[in-house]
């Protein structure tokens, strides 16, 4: 059973370009979470999605950032017009719960975004 | 405002000795706590958790202690092994927050052979 997969592992973008980060959850998992880790800091929650629904985006910046988890395919975190401050490691996690709450979150290896 | 604090950025311990990693939280609504371990260039991996109805949970060499009145938890690793060298994150959540985990900044543990 493959774990959570993220690609690309490393992404370099110039200021003003768009960054697209992909996350494929573990098989059978329908819940996806995105976290951002700035250097020397802990992981900060960004958004929680189920298939075709955004459940909680309270940690997502209001501008330039968006996330989706379509019925088919991976979850996408999209950052438009990137700035240097967006440089960070972005982690995706998935969980198996289909109802109620689960505290099990399995993390992917992360995408390291560098904005030059 | 950091709701979950890990005040020691780093810790060095001799192999075979006990490692104690500390975590403090400020939000009394948190009712579930987790420890994650992270190696460089990898995602965090779940280590151990504890519900607020307990004050101790043990799993092999790892034990987590929770002191609700002090809003403090600690992770004990006994005996420490070189392979335990990693960054350890404390995380807290509550059913009221849905799936939102709040992570501390991490403590880098180095176990010296």
PDB file of C-alpha atoms in Angstrom:
ATOM      1  CA  UNK A   1       0.000   0.000   0.000  1.00  0.00           C
ATOM      2  CA  UNK A   2       1.739   3.103  -1.251  1.00  0.00           C
ATOM      3  CA  UNK A   3       1.970   6.016   1.127  1.00  0.00           C
ATOM      4  CA  UNK A   4       1.015   9.612   0.494  1.00  0.00           C
ATOM      5  CA  UNK A   5       2.737  10.818  -2.642  1.00  0.00           C
ATOM      6  CA  UNK A   6       3.681  14.369  -3.444  1.00  0.00           C
ATOM      7  CA  UNK A   7       5.189  15.810  -6.571  1.00  0.00           C
ATOM      8  CA  UNK A   8       7.313  17.461  -7.460  1.00  0.00           C
ATOM      9  CA  UNK A   9       9.672  17.017  -4.529  1.00  0.00           C
ATOM     10  CA  UNK A  10      11.463  20.225  -5.414  1.00  0.00           C
ATOM     11  CA  UNK A  11      10.055  23.169  -7.335  1.00  0.00           C
ATOM     12  CA  UNK A  12      11.819  26.365  -8.308  1.00  0.00           C
ATOM     13  CA  UNK A  13       9.784  29.325  -9.504  1.00  0.00           C
ATOM     14  CA  UNK A  14      10.626  32.923 -10.294  1.00  0.00           C
ATOM     15  CA  UNK A  15       8.668  35.678  -8.597  1.00  0.00           C
ATOM     16  CA  UNK A  16       5.320  36.173 -10.307  1.00  0.00           C
ATOM     17  CA  UNK A  17       5.050  32.643 -11.679  1.00  0.00           C
ATOM     18  CA  UNK A  18       2.520  30.025 -10.617  1.00  0.00           C
ATOM     19  CA  UNK A  19       3.315  26.982  -8.505  1.00  0.00           C
ATOM     20  CA  UNK A  20       1.242  23.797  -8.600  1.00  0.00           C
ATOM     21  CA  UNK A  21       1.813  21.168  -5.935  1.00  0.00           C
ATOM     22  CA  UNK A  22       0.215  17.759  -6.207  1.00  0.00           C
ATOM     23  CA  UNK A  23      -0.768  15.252  -3.561  1.00  0.00           C
ATOM     24  CA  UNK A  24      -2.073  11.726  -4.024  1.00  0.00           C
ATOM     25  CA  UNK A  25      -3.498  10.401  -0.757  1.00  0.00           C
ATOM     26  CA  UNK A  26      -3.081   6.870   0.457  1.00  0.00           C
ATOM     27  CA  UNK A  27      -5.368   4.346  -1.175  1.00  0.00           C
ATOM     28  CA  UNK A  28      -8.788   4.436   0.414  1.00  0.00           C
ATOM     29  CA  UNK A  29      -8.235   7.849   2.035  1.00  0.00           C
ATOM     30  CA  UNK A  30     -10.706  10.538   1.125  1.00  0.00           C
ATOM     31  CA  UNK A  31      -9.463  13.350   3.356  1.00  0.00           C
ATOM     32  CA  UNK A  32      -6.500  15.553   2.481  1.00  0.00           C
ATOM     33  CA  UNK A  33      -4.749  18.250   4.480  1.00  0.00           C
ATOM     34  CA  UNK A  34      -2.108  20.727   3.426  1.00  0.00           C
ATOM     35  CA  UNK A  35       0.494  22.170   5.801  1.00  0.00           C
ATOM     36  CA  UNK A  36       3.298  24.653   5.258  1.00  0.00           C
ATOM     37  CA  UNK A  37       6.598  24.633   7.110  1.00  0.00           C
ATOM     38  CA  UNK A  38       8.720  27.754   7.049  1.00  0.00           C
ATOM     39  CA  UNK A  39      12.418  27.436   7.958  1.00  0.00           C
ATOM     40  CA  UNK A  40      12.980  26.792  11.668  1.00  0.00           C
ATOM     41  CA  UNK A  41       9.240  26.639  12.326  1.00  0.00           C
ATOM     42  CA  UNK A  42       6.650  23.943  12.875  1.00  0.00           C
ATOM     43  CA  UNK A  43       4.038  22.886  10.388  1.00  0.00           C
ATOM     44  CA  UNK A  44       1.149  25.306   9.953  1.00  0.00           C
ATOM     45  CA  UNK A  45      -2.250  24.021   8.883  1.00  0.00           C
ATOM     46  CA  UNK A  46      -3.515  25.509   5.647  1.00  0.00           C
ATOM     47  CA  UNK A  47      -6.543  23.635   4.359  1.00  0.00           C
ATOM     48  CA  UNK A  48      -8.578  20.450   4.807  1.00  0.00           C
ATOM     49  CA  UNK A  49     -10.414  18.936   1.867  1.00  0.00           C
ATOM     50  CA  UNK A  50     -12.614  15.989   1.088  1.00  0.00           C
ATOM     51  CA  UNK A  51     -13.403  14.898  -2.436  1.00  0.00           C
ATOM     52  CA  UNK A  52     -14.812  17.927  -4.284  1.00  0.00           C
ATOM     53  CA  UNK A  53     -15.259  19.888  -1.044  1.00  0.00           C
ATOM     54  CA  UNK A  54     -13.209  22.335   0.980  1.00  0.00           C
ATOM     55  CA  UNK A  55     -14.010  21.631   4.626  1.00  0.00           C
ATOM     56  CA  UNK A  56     -11.726  24.079   6.421  1.00  0.00           C
ATOM     57  CA  UNK A  57      -9.496  26.682   4.770  1.00  0.00           C
ATOM     58  CA  UNK A  58      -8.930  28.802   7.862  1.00  0.00           C
ATOM     59  CA  UNK A  59      -5.151  28.538   7.528  1.00  0.00           C
ATOM     60  CA  UNK A  60      -4.986  29.471   3.867  1.00  0.00           C
ATOM     61  CA  UNK A  61      -3.868  32.987   2.876  1.00  0.00           C
ATOM     62  CA  UNK A  62      -6.837  34.837   1.395  1.00  0.00           C
ATOM     63  CA  UNK A  63      -5.080  35.805  -1.806  1.00  0.00           C
ATOM     64  CA  UNK A  64      -3.072  33.855  -4.390  1.00  0.00           C
ATOM     65  CA  UNK A  65      -3.582  30.467  -2.720  1.00  0.00           C
ATOM     66  CA  UNK A  66      -6.194  27.908  -3.687  1.00  0.00           C
ATOM     67  CA  UNK A  67      -6.697  24.184  -3.220  1.00  0.00           C
ATOM     68  CA  UNK A  68      -8.843  21.528  -4.780  1.00  0.00           C
ATOM     69  CA  UNK A  69      -9.426  17.806  -4.474  1.00  0.00           C
ATOM     70  CA  UNK A  70     -11.359  16.696  -7.547  1.00  0.00           C
ATOM     71  CA  UNK A  71     -13.401  13.547  -7.833  1.00  0.00           C
ATOM     72  CA  UNK A  72     -10.658  12.020  -9.946  1.00  0.00           C
ATOM     73  CA  UNK A  73      -6.976  12.726  -9.595  1.00  0.00           C
ATOM     74  CA  UNK A  74      -4.717  14.249  -6.976  1.00  0.00           C
ATOM     75  CA  UNK A  75      -5.288  17.196  -4.707  1.00  0.00           C
ATOM     76  CA  UNK A  76      -3.704  20.385  -6.025  1.00  0.00           C
ATOM     77  CA  UNK A  77      -2.375  23.317  -4.039  1.00  0.00           C
ATOM     78  CA  UNK A  78      -2.003  26.284  -6.344  1.00  0.00           C
ATOM     79  CA  UNK A  79      -0.041  29.424  -5.594  1.00  0.00           C
ATOM     80  CA  UNK A  80      -0.396  32.249  -8.075  1.00  0.00           C
ATOM     81  CA  UNK A  81       2.139  35.046  -8.539  1.00  0.00           C
ATOM     82  CA  UNK A  82       4.592  33.547  -6.092  1.00  0.00           C
ATOM     83  CA  UNK A  83       6.721  35.774  -3.876  1.00  0.00           C
ATOM     84  CA  UNK A  84       9.934  35.000  -1.998  1.00  0.00           C
ATOM     85  CA  UNK A  85       7.988  34.570   1.245  1.00  0.00           C
ATOM     86  CA  UNK A  86       6.201  31.563  -0.275  1.00  0.00           C
ATOM     87  CA  UNK A  87       9.469  29.617  -0.174  1.00  0.00           C
ATOM     88  CA  UNK A  88       8.795  26.753   2.229  1.00  0.00           C
ATOM     89  CA  UNK A  89       8.198  23.033   2.484  1.00  0.00           C
ATOM     90  CA  UNK A  90       4.591  22.104   1.749  1.00  0.00           C
ATOM     91  CA  UNK A  91       3.339  18.859   3.251  1.00  0.00           C
ATOM     92  CA  UNK A  92       0.235  16.970   2.390  1.00  0.00           C
ATOM     93  CA  UNK A  93      -1.394  14.456   4.748  1.00  0.00           C
ATOM     94  CA  UNK A  94      -4.321  12.101   4.300  1.00  0.00           C
ATOM     95  CA  UNK A  95      -6.636  10.276   6.652  1.00  0.00           C
ATOM     96  CA  UNK A  96      -9.035   7.380   6.221  1.00  0.00           C
ATOM     97  CA  UNK A  97     -12.116   8.646   8.034  1.00  0.00           C
ATOM     98  CA  UNK A  98     -15.294   8.805   6.091  1.00  0.00           C
ATOM     99  CA  UNK A  99     -17.382  10.062   8.948  1.00  0.00           C
ATOM    100  CA  UNK A 100     -16.696  11.508  12.346  1.00  0.00           C
ATOM    101  CA  UNK A 101     -13.219  12.540  13.347  1.00  0.00           C
ATOM    102  CA  UNK A 102      -9.938  10.832  12.985  1.00  0.00           C
ATOM    103  CA  UNK A 103      -6.664  11.859  14.439  1.00  0.00           C
ATOM    104  CA  UNK A 104      -4.715   9.674  12.076  1.00  0.00           C
ATOM    105  CA  UNK A 105      -2.902  11.742   9.526  1.00  0.00           C
ATOM    106  CA  UNK A 106      -0.281  10.217   7.269  1.00  0.00           C
ATOM    107  CA  UNK A 107       2.157  12.654   5.765  1.00  0.00           C
ATOM    108  CA  UNK A 108       3.797  12.742   2.373  1.00  0.00           C
ATOM    109  CA  UNK A 109       7.479  13.604   1.873  1.00  0.00           C
ATOM    110  CA  UNK A 110       6.732  17.230   1.070  1.00  0.00           C
ATOM    111  CA  UNK A 111       7.405  19.615  -1.799  1.00  0.00           C
ATOM    112  CA  UNK A 112      10.155  22.153  -1.236  1.00  0.00           C
ATOM    113  CA  UNK A 113       9.254  25.352  -3.081  1.00  0.00           C
ATOM    114  CA  UNK A 114      11.988  27.871  -3.750  1.00  0.00           C
ATOM    115  CA  UNK A 115      11.095  31.258  -5.188  1.00  0.00           C
ATOM    116  CA  UNK A 116      13.964  33.116  -6.798  1.00  0.00           C
TER     117      UNK A 116
ATOM    118  CA  UNK B   1       0.497  33.681  19.180  1.00  0.00           C
ATOM    119  CA  UNK B   2       2.014  30.213  19.572  1.00  0.00           C
ATOM    120  CA  UNK B   3      -0.544  27.872  21.037  1.00  0.00           C
ATOM    121  CA  UNK B   4       1.897  24.949  21.170  1.00  0.00           C
ATOM    122  CA  UNK B   5       5.425  25.614  22.383  1.00  0.00           C
ATOM    123  CA  UNK B   6       8.543  23.530  22.411  1.00  0.00           C
ATOM    124  CA  UNK B   7      11.032  25.715  24.190  1.00  0.00           C
ATOM    125  CA  UNK B   8      14.110  23.592  23.558  1.00  0.00           C
ATOM    126  CA  UNK B   9      15.161  23.891  19.913  1.00  0.00           C
ATOM    127  CA  UNK B  10      17.701  21.101  20.389  1.00  0.00           C
ATOM    128  CA  UNK B  11      18.694  18.348  22.775  1.00  0.00           C
ATOM    129  CA  UNK B  12      21.720  16.037  22.888  1.00  0.00           C
ATOM    130  CA  UNK B  13      21.643  12.751  24.762  1.00  0.00           C
ATOM    131  CA  UNK B  14      24.064   9.860  25.113  1.00  0.00           C
ATOM    132  CA  UNK B  15      23.036   6.534  23.600  1.00  0.00           C
ATOM    133  CA  UNK B  16      21.297   4.344  26.158  1.00  0.00           C
ATOM    134  CA  UNK B  17      20.191   7.262  28.317  1.00  0.00           C
ATOM    135  CA  UNK B  18      16.722   8.770  28.597  1.00  0.00           C
ATOM    136  CA  UNK B  19      15.595  11.546  26.236  1.00  0.00           C
ATOM    137  CA  UNK B  20      12.913  13.892  27.560  1.00  0.00           C
ATOM    138  CA  UNK B  21      11.242  16.254  25.130  1.00  0.00           C
ATOM    139  CA  UNK B  22       8.858  18.867  26.481  1.00  0.00           C
ATOM    140  CA  UNK B  23       5.829  20.622  25.084  1.00  0.00           C
ATOM    141  CA  UNK B  24       3.551  23.296  26.536  1.00  0.00           C
ATOM    142  CA  UNK B  25       0.211  24.482  25.239  1.00  0.00           C
ATOM    143  CA  UNK B  26      -1.959  27.459  26.004  1.00  0.00           C
ATOM    144  CA  UNK B  27      -5.395  26.509  24.688  1.00  0.00           C
ATOM    145  CA  UNK B  28      -7.361  24.546  27.294  1.00  0.00           C
ATOM    146  CA  UNK B  29      -9.740  23.355  24.557  1.00  0.00           C
ATOM    147  CA  UNK B  30      -7.110  20.969  23.195  1.00  0.00           C
ATOM    148  CA  UNK B  31      -8.052  17.428  24.125  1.00  0.00           C
ATOM    149  CA  UNK B  32      -5.782  15.256  22.019  1.00  0.00           C
ATOM    150  CA  UNK B  33      -2.035  15.414  21.656  1.00  0.00           C
ATOM    151  CA  UNK B  34       0.384  13.736  19.288  1.00  0.00           C
ATOM    152  CA  UNK B  35       4.103  13.435  18.760  1.00  0.00           C
ATOM    153  CA  UNK B  36       5.566  13.216  15.292  1.00  0.00           C
ATOM    154  CA  UNK B  37       9.122  12.434  14.303  1.00  0.00           C
ATOM    155  CA  UNK B  38      10.721  13.902  11.212  1.00  0.00           C
ATOM    156  CA  UNK B  39      13.904  12.979   9.391  1.00  0.00           C
ATOM    157  CA  UNK B  40      15.464  15.416   6.896  1.00  0.00           C
ATOM    158  CA  UNK B  41      13.801  15.415   3.467  1.00  0.00           C
ATOM    159  CA  UNK B  42      10.932  13.239   4.714  1.00  0.00           C
ATOM    160  CA  UNK B  43       7.436  13.935   5.958  1.00  0.00           C
ATOM    161  CA  UNK B  44       6.571  13.654   9.656  1.00  0.00           C
ATOM    162  CA  UNK B  45       5.728  10.173  10.895  1.00  0.00           C
ATOM    163  CA  UNK B  46       3.328   9.532  13.733  1.00  0.00           C
ATOM    164  CA  UNK B  47       4.970   8.323  16.928  1.00  0.00           C
ATOM    165  CA  UNK B  48       2.528   8.283  19.829  1.00  0.00           C
ATOM    166  CA  UNK B  49      -0.572  10.106  21.031  1.00  0.00           C
ATOM    167  CA  UNK B  50      -2.555  10.740  24.181  1.00  0.00           C
ATOM    168  CA  UNK B  51      -6.098  11.765  24.920  1.00  0.00           C
ATOM    169  CA  UNK B  52      -6.832  14.298  27.633  1.00  0.00           C
ATOM    170  CA  UNK B  53      -8.688  11.662  29.625  1.00  0.00           C
ATOM    171  CA  UNK B  54      -5.363   9.930  30.269  1.00  0.00           C
ATOM    172  CA  UNK B  55      -2.167  11.098  31.892  1.00  0.00           C
ATOM    173  CA  UNK B  56       0.172   8.511  30.413  1.00  0.00           C
ATOM    174  CA  UNK B  57       0.480   6.416  27.294  1.00  0.00           C
ATOM    175  CA  UNK B  58       3.251   3.962  26.609  1.00  0.00           C
ATOM    176  CA  UNK B  59       4.401   2.264  23.421  1.00  0.00           C
ATOM    177  CA  UNK B  60       7.657   0.348  23.616  1.00  0.00           C
ATOM    178  CA  UNK B  61      10.507   2.734  24.292  1.00  0.00           C
ATOM    179  CA  UNK B  62       8.206   5.765  24.004  1.00  0.00           C
ATOM    180  CA  UNK B  63       6.033   7.163  26.781  1.00  0.00           C
ATOM    181  CA  UNK B  64       4.012  10.352  26.701  1.00  0.00           C
ATOM    182  CA  UNK B  65       2.958  12.064  29.910  1.00  0.00           C
ATOM    183  CA  UNK B  66       0.217  14.672  30.101  1.00  0.00           C
ATOM    184  CA  UNK B  67      -0.237  17.174  32.925  1.00  0.00           C
ATOM    185  CA  UNK B  68      -3.476  18.992  32.117  1.00  0.00           C
ATOM    186  CA  UNK B  69      -3.358  21.389  35.042  1.00  0.00           C
ATOM    187  CA  UNK B  70       0.063  22.595  33.923  1.00  0.00           C
ATOM    188  CA  UNK B  71      -0.853  22.344  30.221  1.00  0.00           C
ATOM    189  CA  UNK B  72       2.329  20.384  29.723  1.00  0.00           C
ATOM    190  CA  UNK B  73       3.248  17.139  28.045  1.00  0.00           C
ATOM    191  CA  UNK B  74       6.495  15.310  27.648  1.00  0.00           C
ATOM    192  CA  UNK B  75       7.853  12.491  25.524  1.00  0.00           C
ATOM    193  CA  UNK B  76      10.279  10.061  27.145  1.00  0.00           C
ATOM    194  CA  UNK B  77      12.478   7.806  25.034  1.00  0.00           C
ATOM    195  CA  UNK B  78      14.224   5.037  26.944  1.00  0.00           C
ATOM    196  CA  UNK B  79      16.770   3.850  26.026  1.00  0.00           C
ATOM    197  CA  UNK B  80      17.738   6.404  23.395  1.00  0.00           C
ATOM    198  CA  UNK B  81      19.278   5.056  20.189  1.00  0.00           C
ATOM    199  CA  UNK B  82      21.245   6.859  17.444  1.00  0.00           C
ATOM    200  CA  UNK B  83      18.367   6.158  15.027  1.00  0.00           C
ATOM    201  CA  UNK B  84      16.152   8.329  17.232  1.00  0.00           C
ATOM    202  CA  UNK B  85      18.090  11.398  16.079  1.00  0.00           C
ATOM    203  CA  UNK B  86      15.453  13.511  14.330  1.00  0.00           C
ATOM    204  CA  UNK B  87      13.221  16.535  14.826  1.00  0.00           C
ATOM    205  CA  UNK B  88      10.284  15.838  17.134  1.00  0.00           C
ATOM    206  CA  UNK B  89       7.073  17.820  16.786  1.00  0.00           C
ATOM    207  CA  UNK B  90       4.370  18.067  19.386  1.00  0.00           C
ATOM    208  CA  UNK B  91       0.857  18.613  17.983  1.00  0.00           C
ATOM    209  CA  UNK B  92      -2.480  19.350  19.611  1.00  0.00           C
ATOM    210  CA  UNK B  93      -6.044  19.267  18.441  1.00  0.00           C
ATOM    211  CA  UNK B  94      -9.636  19.051  19.575  1.00  0.00           C
ATOM    212  CA  UNK B  95     -12.793  17.624  18.111  1.00  0.00           C
ATOM    213  CA  UNK B  96     -14.003  21.207  18.150  1.00  0.00           C
ATOM    214  CA  UNK B  97     -11.293  22.110  15.636  1.00  0.00           C
ATOM    215  CA  UNK B  98     -12.163  19.345  13.243  1.00  0.00           C
ATOM    216  CA  UNK B  99      -9.015  17.989  11.693  1.00  0.00           C
ATOM    217  CA  UNK B 100      -6.876  21.034  12.394  1.00  0.00           C
ATOM    218  CA  UNK B 101      -3.614  20.066  14.071  1.00  0.00           C
ATOM    219  CA  UNK B 102      -1.584  22.805  15.755  1.00  0.00           C
ATOM    220  CA  UNK B 103       2.113  21.962  15.702  1.00  0.00           C
ATOM    221  CA  UNK B 104       4.924  23.184  17.897  1.00  0.00           C
ATOM    222  CA  UNK B 105       8.174  24.399  16.300  1.00  0.00           C
ATOM    223  CA  UNK B 106       9.996  21.142  16.970  1.00  0.00           C
ATOM    224  CA  UNK B 107      12.978  19.935  18.996  1.00  0.00           C
ATOM    225  CA  UNK B 108      16.011  18.495  17.257  1.00  0.00           C
ATOM    226  CA  UNK B 109      17.206  15.421  19.164  1.00  0.00           C
ATOM    227  CA  UNK B 110      20.743  14.161  18.688  1.00  0.00           C
ATOM    228  CA  UNK B 111      21.591  10.815  20.234  1.00  0.00           C
ATOM    229  CA  UNK B 112      25.349  10.452  20.503  1.00  0.00           C
ATOM    230  CA  UNK B 113      26.907   6.984  20.231  1.00  0.00           C
TER     231      UNK B 113
END
